[in-house]
Amino acid sequence: MWKRRGPRIQIKSAEQIELMRVAGLVVGRTLDRLREAVKPGVTTADLDRLAEESIRDQGGVPSFRGVPGPLMPFPAVICASVNDEIVHGIPRTDKVLRDGDVISIDCGAIVGGWHGDAAITVPVGEIAPELETLLMVTEESLWRGLAAGRAGGRLSDISHAIESYIRSQPHPGGRYGIVEGYGGHGIGTEMHMDPMVPNHGAAGQGPELVPGMALAVEPMVNLGTKGTRELHDGWTVVTADGRYSAHFEHSFAVTVDGPWVLTAVDGGRERIAELNSGQNRPKGEN
Ligand code: MG
Ligand code: MG
């Protein structure tokens, strides 16, 4: 699979990774602000305006608006995907958040030619316990994936860490659907670059992870089946069975000191060190 795709992976210098960190922080801080703004009665267009203000106040340029699509370019600064919408939802003035909803907010920005890309799923008011668990499982699977992004490992170690964590978690009456066909990607001077980073698969496959690689990791997990459907707007991806979905994303760099989570305001070092110590260390590495 990897050889056939022939990924040409952009390797950044340490200085270039520092520049990517600036873009990553713009995105991370913007998502922190948006998380605070999510409440019943707010529209997804309100969140979009707030995102644009936040990105521009910090000297960034929104990167999603104008991305070419099958019917129209993406028309907004964030993707706002509510409930059964998985990704690529379009913010709307008539989309009002209600108590019990979950909203995935995906945000991208460019600073000095370098991209940052991250997403969070946020509860609106009080949500059902099974949704709380869905959000926790999805976010934790992202961190398991990031923690597997170590120099000397292989790309699919990330995919495998995500899938195996999700599969290890009890599901209320079935199993989680891990979305296929959408996933993570290389990032740098463009938002979407080689290689693709699937959210499932065996470990030990694909290109070797080397310092200077930057990847966006973004598990999408459905409460029901993994099937997806695209709406007539050519953008919004929803679950085929109408059940709710969660999506979390960070951009990180492979460094000699381990993964550096460029879009996490604290850089994620501590959380990753914790995951990579003791019982969570993959077999054979002790
Ligand atoms: Mg994204
Ligand atoms: Mg992405």
CSV table of C-alpha atoms and ligand atoms in Angstrom, one decimal:
chain,number,residue,atom,x,y,z
A,1,MET,CA,0.0,0.0,0.0
A,2,TRP,CA,2.7,2.5,1.0
A,3,LYS,CA,5.1,1.7,-1.8
A,4,ARG,CA,2.4,1.9,-4.4
A,5,ARG,CA,1.3,5.4,-3.2
A,6,GLY,CA,5.0,6.4,-3.2
A,7,PRO,CA,4.7,9.0,-0.5
A,8,ARG,CA,7.1,11.9,-0.7
A,9,ILE,CA,7.3,13.0,2.8
A,10,GLN,CA,8.4,16.6,3.6
A,11,ILE,CA,11.2,16.6,6.2
A,12,LYS,CA,11.6,19.9,8.1
A,13,SER,CA,14.6,21.3,9.8
A,14,ALA,CA,14.4,22.0,13.6
A,15,GLU,CA,14.0,25.7,12.7
A,16,GLN,CA,11.1,24.9,10.4
A,17,ILE,CA,9.4,22.8,13.1
A,18,GLU,CA,9.7,25.8,15.4
A,19,LEU,CA,7.8,27.9,12.8
A,20,MET,CA,5.2,25.1,12.6
A,21,ARG,CA,4.8,25.4,16.4
A,22,VAL,CA,3.8,29.0,16.0
A,23,ALA,CA,1.0,28.0,13.6
A,24,GLY,CA,0.1,25.1,15.9
A,25,LEU,CA,-0.3,27.4,18.9
A,26,VAL,CA,-2.6,29.7,16.9
A,27,VAL,CA,-4.8,26.8,16.2
A,28,GLY,CA,-4.5,25.3,19.8
A,29,ARG,CA,-5.4,28.6,21.4
A,30,THR,CA,-8.3,29.2,19.0
A,31,LEU,CA,-9.8,25.8,19.9
A,32,ASP,CA,-9.4,26.6,23.6
A,33,ARG,CA,-11.5,29.7,23.0
A,34,LEU,CA,-14.1,27.9,21.0
A,35,ARG,CA,-14.4,25.2,23.6
A,36,GLU,CA,-15.3,27.9,26.1
A,37,ALA,CA,-17.9,29.4,23.7
A,38,VAL,CA,-19.8,26.3,23.1
A,39,LYS,CA,-23.2,26.4,24.8
A,40,PRO,CA,-26.8,25.9,24.1
A,41,GLY,CA,-28.2,28.7,21.9
A,42,VAL,CA,-24.9,29.4,20.1
A,43,THR,CA,-24.9,28.9,16.3
A,44,THR,CA,-22.1,27.2,14.4
A,45,ALA,CA,-21.7,30.5,12.4
A,46,ASP,CA,-21.1,32.3,15.7
A,47,LEU,CA,-18.2,29.9,16.4
A,48,ASP,CA,-16.9,30.4,12.9
A,49,ARG,CA,-16.7,34.2,13.4
A,50,LEU,CA,-15.0,33.7,16.7
A,51,ALA,CA,-12.4,31.4,15.1
A,52,GLU,CA,-11.6,33.9,12.4
A,53,GLU,CA,-11.2,36.7,14.9
A,54,SER,CA,-8.9,34.5,17.1
A,55,ILE,CA,-6.7,33.3,14.2
A,56,ARG,CA,-6.3,36.8,12.8
A,57,ASP,CA,-5.7,38.4,16.2
A,58,GLN,CA,-2.8,36.1,16.6
A,59,GLY,CA,-1.3,36.9,13.2
A,60,GLY,CA,-2.6,33.8,11.4
A,61,VAL,CA,-4.6,33.2,8.3
A,62,PRO,CA,-7.5,30.7,8.2
A,63,SER,CA,-6.6,27.8,5.9
A,64,PHE,CA,-9.9,26.0,5.4
A,65,ARG,CA,-11.8,28.7,3.4
A,66,GLY,CA,-11.4,28.1,-0.3
A,67,VAL,CA,-10.2,24.4,-0.1
A,68,PRO,CA,-11.6,23.0,-3.4
A,69,GLY,CA,-14.6,20.6,-3.1
A,70,PRO,CA,-16.7,18.7,-5.6
A,71,LEU,CA,-19.5,21.3,-5.7
A,72,MET,CA,-18.0,24.4,-4.1
A,73,PRO,CA,-14.9,25.5,-2.2
A,74,PHE,CA,-15.2,25.2,1.6
A,75,PRO,CA,-16.9,28.4,2.6
A,76,ALA,CA,-15.8,28.8,6.3
A,77,VAL,CA,-13.0,29.0,8.8
A,78,ILE,CA,-13.9,25.9,10.8
A,79,CYS,CA,-15.6,22.7,10.1
A,80,ALA,CA,-18.5,22.4,12.6
A,81,SER,CA,-19.9,18.8,12.7
A,82,VAL,CA,-22.8,18.2,15.1
A,83,ASN,CA,-24.0,14.8,16.4
A,84,ASP,CA,-24.2,12.4,13.5
A,85,GLU,CA,-22.0,14.6,11.4
A,86,ILE,CA,-18.5,13.2,11.5
A,87,VAL,CA,-16.4,15.8,9.7
A,88,HIS,CA,-16.5,18.7,7.2
A,89,GLY,CA,-19.8,20.2,8.5
A,90,ILE,CA,-20.3,23.8,7.2
A,91,PRO,CA,-21.1,26.5,9.8
A,92,ARG,CA,-24.5,28.0,9.4
A,93,THR,CA,-26.5,30.8,11.0
A,94,ASP,CA,-29.5,28.5,11.4
A,95,LYS,CA,-27.6,25.7,13.1
A,96,VAL,CA,-28.3,26.3,16.8
A,97,LEU,CA,-26.6,24.1,19.4
A,98,ARG,CA,-28.9,22.4,21.8
A,99,ASP,CA,-28.4,20.8,25.2
A,100,GLY,CA,-27.2,17.2,24.7
A,101,ASP,CA,-25.5,17.8,21.3
A,102,VAL,CA,-21.8,17.1,20.6
A,103,ILE,CA,-19.9,19.3,18.2
A,104,SER,CA,-16.6,18.5,16.4
A,105,ILE,CA,-14.8,21.7,15.7
A,106,ASP,CA,-11.9,21.4,13.2
A,107,CYS,CA,-9.6,24.4,12.7
A,108,GLY,CA,-6.7,25.2,10.5
A,109,ALA,CA,-4.4,28.2,10.3
A,110,ILE,CA,-1.3,29.3,8.4
A,111,VAL,CA,1.5,31.5,9.8
A,112,GLY,CA,4.5,32.4,7.7
A,113,GLY,CA,3.6,29.7,5.2
A,114,TRP,CA,3.4,26.9,7.8
A,115,HIS,CA,0.2,25.0,8.6
A,116,GLY,CA,-1.5,23.9,11.8
A,117,ASP,CA,-4.5,21.6,11.9
A,118,ALA,CA,-6.4,20.3,15.0
A,119,ALA,CA,-9.9,19.4,16.1
A,120,ILE,CA,-11.9,18.8,19.3
A,121,THR,CA,-15.3,17.4,20.1
A,122,VAL,CA,-17.1,19.3,22.7
A,123,PRO,CA,-20.3,18.5,24.7
A,124,VAL,CA,-23.1,21.1,24.6
A,125,GLY,CA,-24.6,21.4,28.1
A,126,GLU,CA,-25.2,17.9,29.5
A,127,ILE,CA,-24.8,14.9,27.3
A,128,ALA,CA,-25.7,11.3,27.6
A,129,PRO,CA,-23.2,9.1,29.5
A,130,GLU,CA,-22.5,7.0,26.4
A,131,LEU,CA,-21.5,10.1,24.5
A,132,GLU,CA,-19.2,11.3,27.4
A,133,THR,CA,-17.5,7.9,27.0
A,134,LEU,CA,-17.3,8.2,23.2
A,135,LEU,CA,-15.6,11.5,23.6
A,136,MET,CA,-13.1,10.2,26.1
A,137,VAL,CA,-12.3,7.1,24.1
A,138,THR,CA,-11.8,9.1,20.9
A,139,GLU,CA,-9.5,11.7,22.6
A,140,GLU,CA,-7.5,9.0,24.4
A,141,SER,CA,-7.1,7.1,21.1
A,142,LEU,CA,-5.6,10.3,19.6
A,143,TRP,CA,-3.1,10.5,22.4
A,144,ARG,CA,-2.2,6.8,22.1
A,145,GLY,CA,-1.6,7.5,18.4
A,146,LEU,CA,0.6,10.6,19.1
A,147,ALA,CA,2.6,8.7,21.7
A,148,ALA,CA,3.4,6.1,19.1
A,149,GLY,CA,4.9,8.7,16.8
A,150,ARG,CA,8.5,8.0,17.9
A,151,ALA,CA,11.6,8.3,15.7
A,152,GLY,CA,12.7,4.9,14.5
A,153,GLY,CA,9.1,3.5,14.5
A,154,ARG,CA,6.9,3.0,11.5
A,155,LEU,CA,4.0,5.1,10.4
A,156,SER,CA,1.4,2.4,11.0
A,157,ASP,CA,2.4,2.1,14.6
A,158,ILE,CA,0.3,5.3,15.1
A,159,SER,CA,-2.7,3.7,13.3
A,160,HIS,CA,-2.3,0.5,15.3
A,161,ALA,CA,-2.1,2.3,18.6
A,162,ILE,CA,-5.4,4.2,17.8
A,163,GLU,CA,-7.3,1.1,16.7
A,164,SER,CA,-6.1,-1.2,19.5
A,165,TYR,CA,-6.9,1.4,22.2
A,166,ILE,CA,-10.5,1.8,20.8
A,167,ARG,CA,-11.0,-1.9,20.5
A,168,SER,CA,-9.8,-2.4,24.2
A,169,GLN,CA,-12.6,-0.2,25.4
A,170,PRO,CA,-16.0,-1.6,26.4
A,171,HIS,CA,-18.9,-0.4,24.2
A,172,PRO,CA,-22.5,-0.2,25.4
A,173,GLY,CA,-24.0,-3.0,23.5
A,174,GLY,CA,-21.8,-3.5,20.4
A,175,ARG,CA,-18.6,-2.0,19.2
A,176,TYR,CA,-17.3,1.4,18.1
A,177,GLY,CA,-17.2,2.2,14.4
A,178,ILE,CA,-13.7,3.4,13.4
A,179,VAL,CA,-14.2,5.6,10.4
A,180,GLU,CA,-12.1,4.5,7.3
A,181,GLY,CA,-11.4,6.5,4.2
A,182,TYR,CA,-10.8,9.7,6.2
A,183,GLY,CA,-7.9,10.1,8.5
A,184,GLY,CA,-4.6,11.9,9.3
A,185,HIS,CA,-2.0,13.2,6.9
A,186,GLY,CA,1.3,14.8,6.6
A,187,ILE,CA,1.3,18.6,7.2
A,188,GLY,CA,3.8,21.4,6.6
A,189,THR,CA,3.8,23.9,3.8
A,190,GLU,CA,0.4,22.5,2.8
A,191,MET,CA,-2.4,21.3,5.0
A,192,HIS,CA,-2.7,17.9,3.4
A,193,MET,CA,0.5,16.2,2.3
A,194,ASP,CA,1.9,12.7,2.1
A,195,PRO,CA,1.6,10.3,3.9
A,196,MET,CA,-1.9,9.4,4.8
A,197,VAL,CA,-2.3,8.3,8.4
A,198,PRO,CA,-5.1,5.7,8.7
A,199,ASN,CA,-6.8,5.2,12.1
A,200,HIS,CA,-6.6,1.4,11.9
A,201,GLY,CA,-4.1,-1.3,10.8
A,202,ALA,CA,-1.3,-3.5,11.8
A,203,ALA,CA,1.8,-2.0,13.4
A,204,GLY,CA,5.3,-1.9,11.8
A,205,GLN,CA,4.2,-0.9,8.3
A,206,GLY,CA,4.9,2.1,6.1
A,207,PRO,CA,7.6,4.7,6.1
A,208,GLU,CA,10.0,4.9,9.0
A,209,LEU,CA,9.3,7.9,11.3
A,210,VAL,CA,12.3,10.3,11.3
A,211,PRO,CA,12.9,13.6,13.1
A,212,GLY,CA,11.5,16.5,11.0
A,213,MET,CA,8.3,14.7,9.9
A,214,ALA,CA,5.1,16.5,10.8
A,215,LEU,CA,1.8,14.6,10.8
A,216,ALA,CA,-1.8,15.4,11.7
A,217,VAL,CA,-3.4,12.5,13.6
A,218,GLU,CA,-7.2,12.5,13.7
A,219,PRO,CA,-9.3,9.5,14.8
A,220,MET,CA,-13.1,9.6,14.0
A,221,VAL,CA,-15.1,7.2,16.1
A,222,ASN,CA,-18.8,6.4,15.7
A,223,LEU,CA,-21.1,5.1,18.4
A,224,GLY,CA,-22.6,2.8,15.8
A,225,THR,CA,-21.2,1.3,12.6
A,226,LYS,CA,-18.2,2.7,10.7
A,227,GLY,CA,-20.3,3.5,7.5
A,228,THR,CA,-20.3,7.0,6.2
A,229,ARG,CA,-22.4,9.0,3.8
A,230,GLU,CA,-21.8,12.4,2.2
A,231,LEU,CA,-24.5,15.1,2.2
A,232,HIS,CA,-25.6,16.9,-1.0
A,233,ASP,CA,-23.5,20.0,-0.1
A,234,GLY,CA,-20.5,17.9,-1.2
A,235,TRP,CA,-18.8,18.4,2.2
A,236,THR,CA,-20.6,17.1,5.2
A,237,VAL,CA,-19.8,13.5,6.1
A,238,VAL,CA,-22.4,11.8,8.3
A,239,THR,CA,-22.7,8.4,9.9
A,240,ALA,CA,-24.7,6.0,7.7
A,241,ASP,CA,-26.8,4.8,10.6
A,242,GLY,CA,-27.5,8.2,12.1
A,243,ARG,CA,-25.7,7.5,15.4
A,244,TYR,CA,-23.4,10.1,16.9
A,245,SER,CA,-19.7,10.5,16.2
A,246,ALA,CA,-16.6,12.1,17.7
A,247,HIS,CA,-13.4,13.5,16.2
A,248,PHE,CA,-10.2,14.7,17.8
A,249,GLU,CA,-7.0,15.9,16.0
A,250,HIS,CA,-3.6,17.2,16.7
A,251,SER,CA,-0.6,18.1,14.5
A,252,PHE,CA,2.7,16.8,15.9
A,253,ALA,CA,6.4,16.7,14.9
A,254,VAL,CA,8.7,13.7,15.2
A,255,THR,CA,11.7,14.9,17.2
A,256,VAL,CA,14.7,13.3,18.8
A,257,ASP,CA,13.1,14.0,22.1
A,258,GLY,CA,9.9,12.2,21.1
A,259,PRO,CA,6.6,13.5,19.7
A,260,TRP,CA,6.0,17.3,20.0
A,261,VAL,CA,2.3,18.1,19.8
A,262,LEU,CA,2.4,21.4,17.9
A,263,THR,CA,-1.3,22.2,18.3
A,264,ALA,CA,-1.4,21.4,22.1
A,265,VAL,CA,-0.8,24.6,24.0
A,266,ASP,CA,1.4,22.7,26.5
A,267,GLY,CA,3.2,20.7,23.7
A,268,GLY,CA,1.9,17.4,25.1
A,269,ARG,CA,5.3,16.2,26.4
A,270,GLU,CA,4.1,15.2,29.8
A,271,ARG,CA,1.1,13.3,28.7
A,272,ILE,CA,3.1,11.4,26.1
A,273,ALA,CA,5.9,10.6,28.6
A,274,GLU,CA,3.3,9.2,30.9
A,275,LEU,CA,1.8,7.1,28.1
A,276,ASN,CA,5.2,5.8,27.0
A,277,SER,CA,6.4,4.8,30.5
A,278,GLY,CA,5.6,1.6,32.3
A,279,GLN,CA,2.7,-0.6,31.2
A,280,ASN,CA,1.8,1.3,28.1
A,281,ARG,CA,5.2,0.8,26.5
A,282,PRO,CA,4.9,-1.5,23.5
A,283,LYS,CA,6.2,-5.0,24.0
A,284,GLY,CA,9.8,-5.6,23.2
A,285,GLU,CA,10.9,-2.1,24.1
A,286,ASN,CA,11.7,-2.4,27.7
B,1,MG,MG,-8.4,19.2,10.8
B,2,MG,MG,-6.5,17.2,9.3
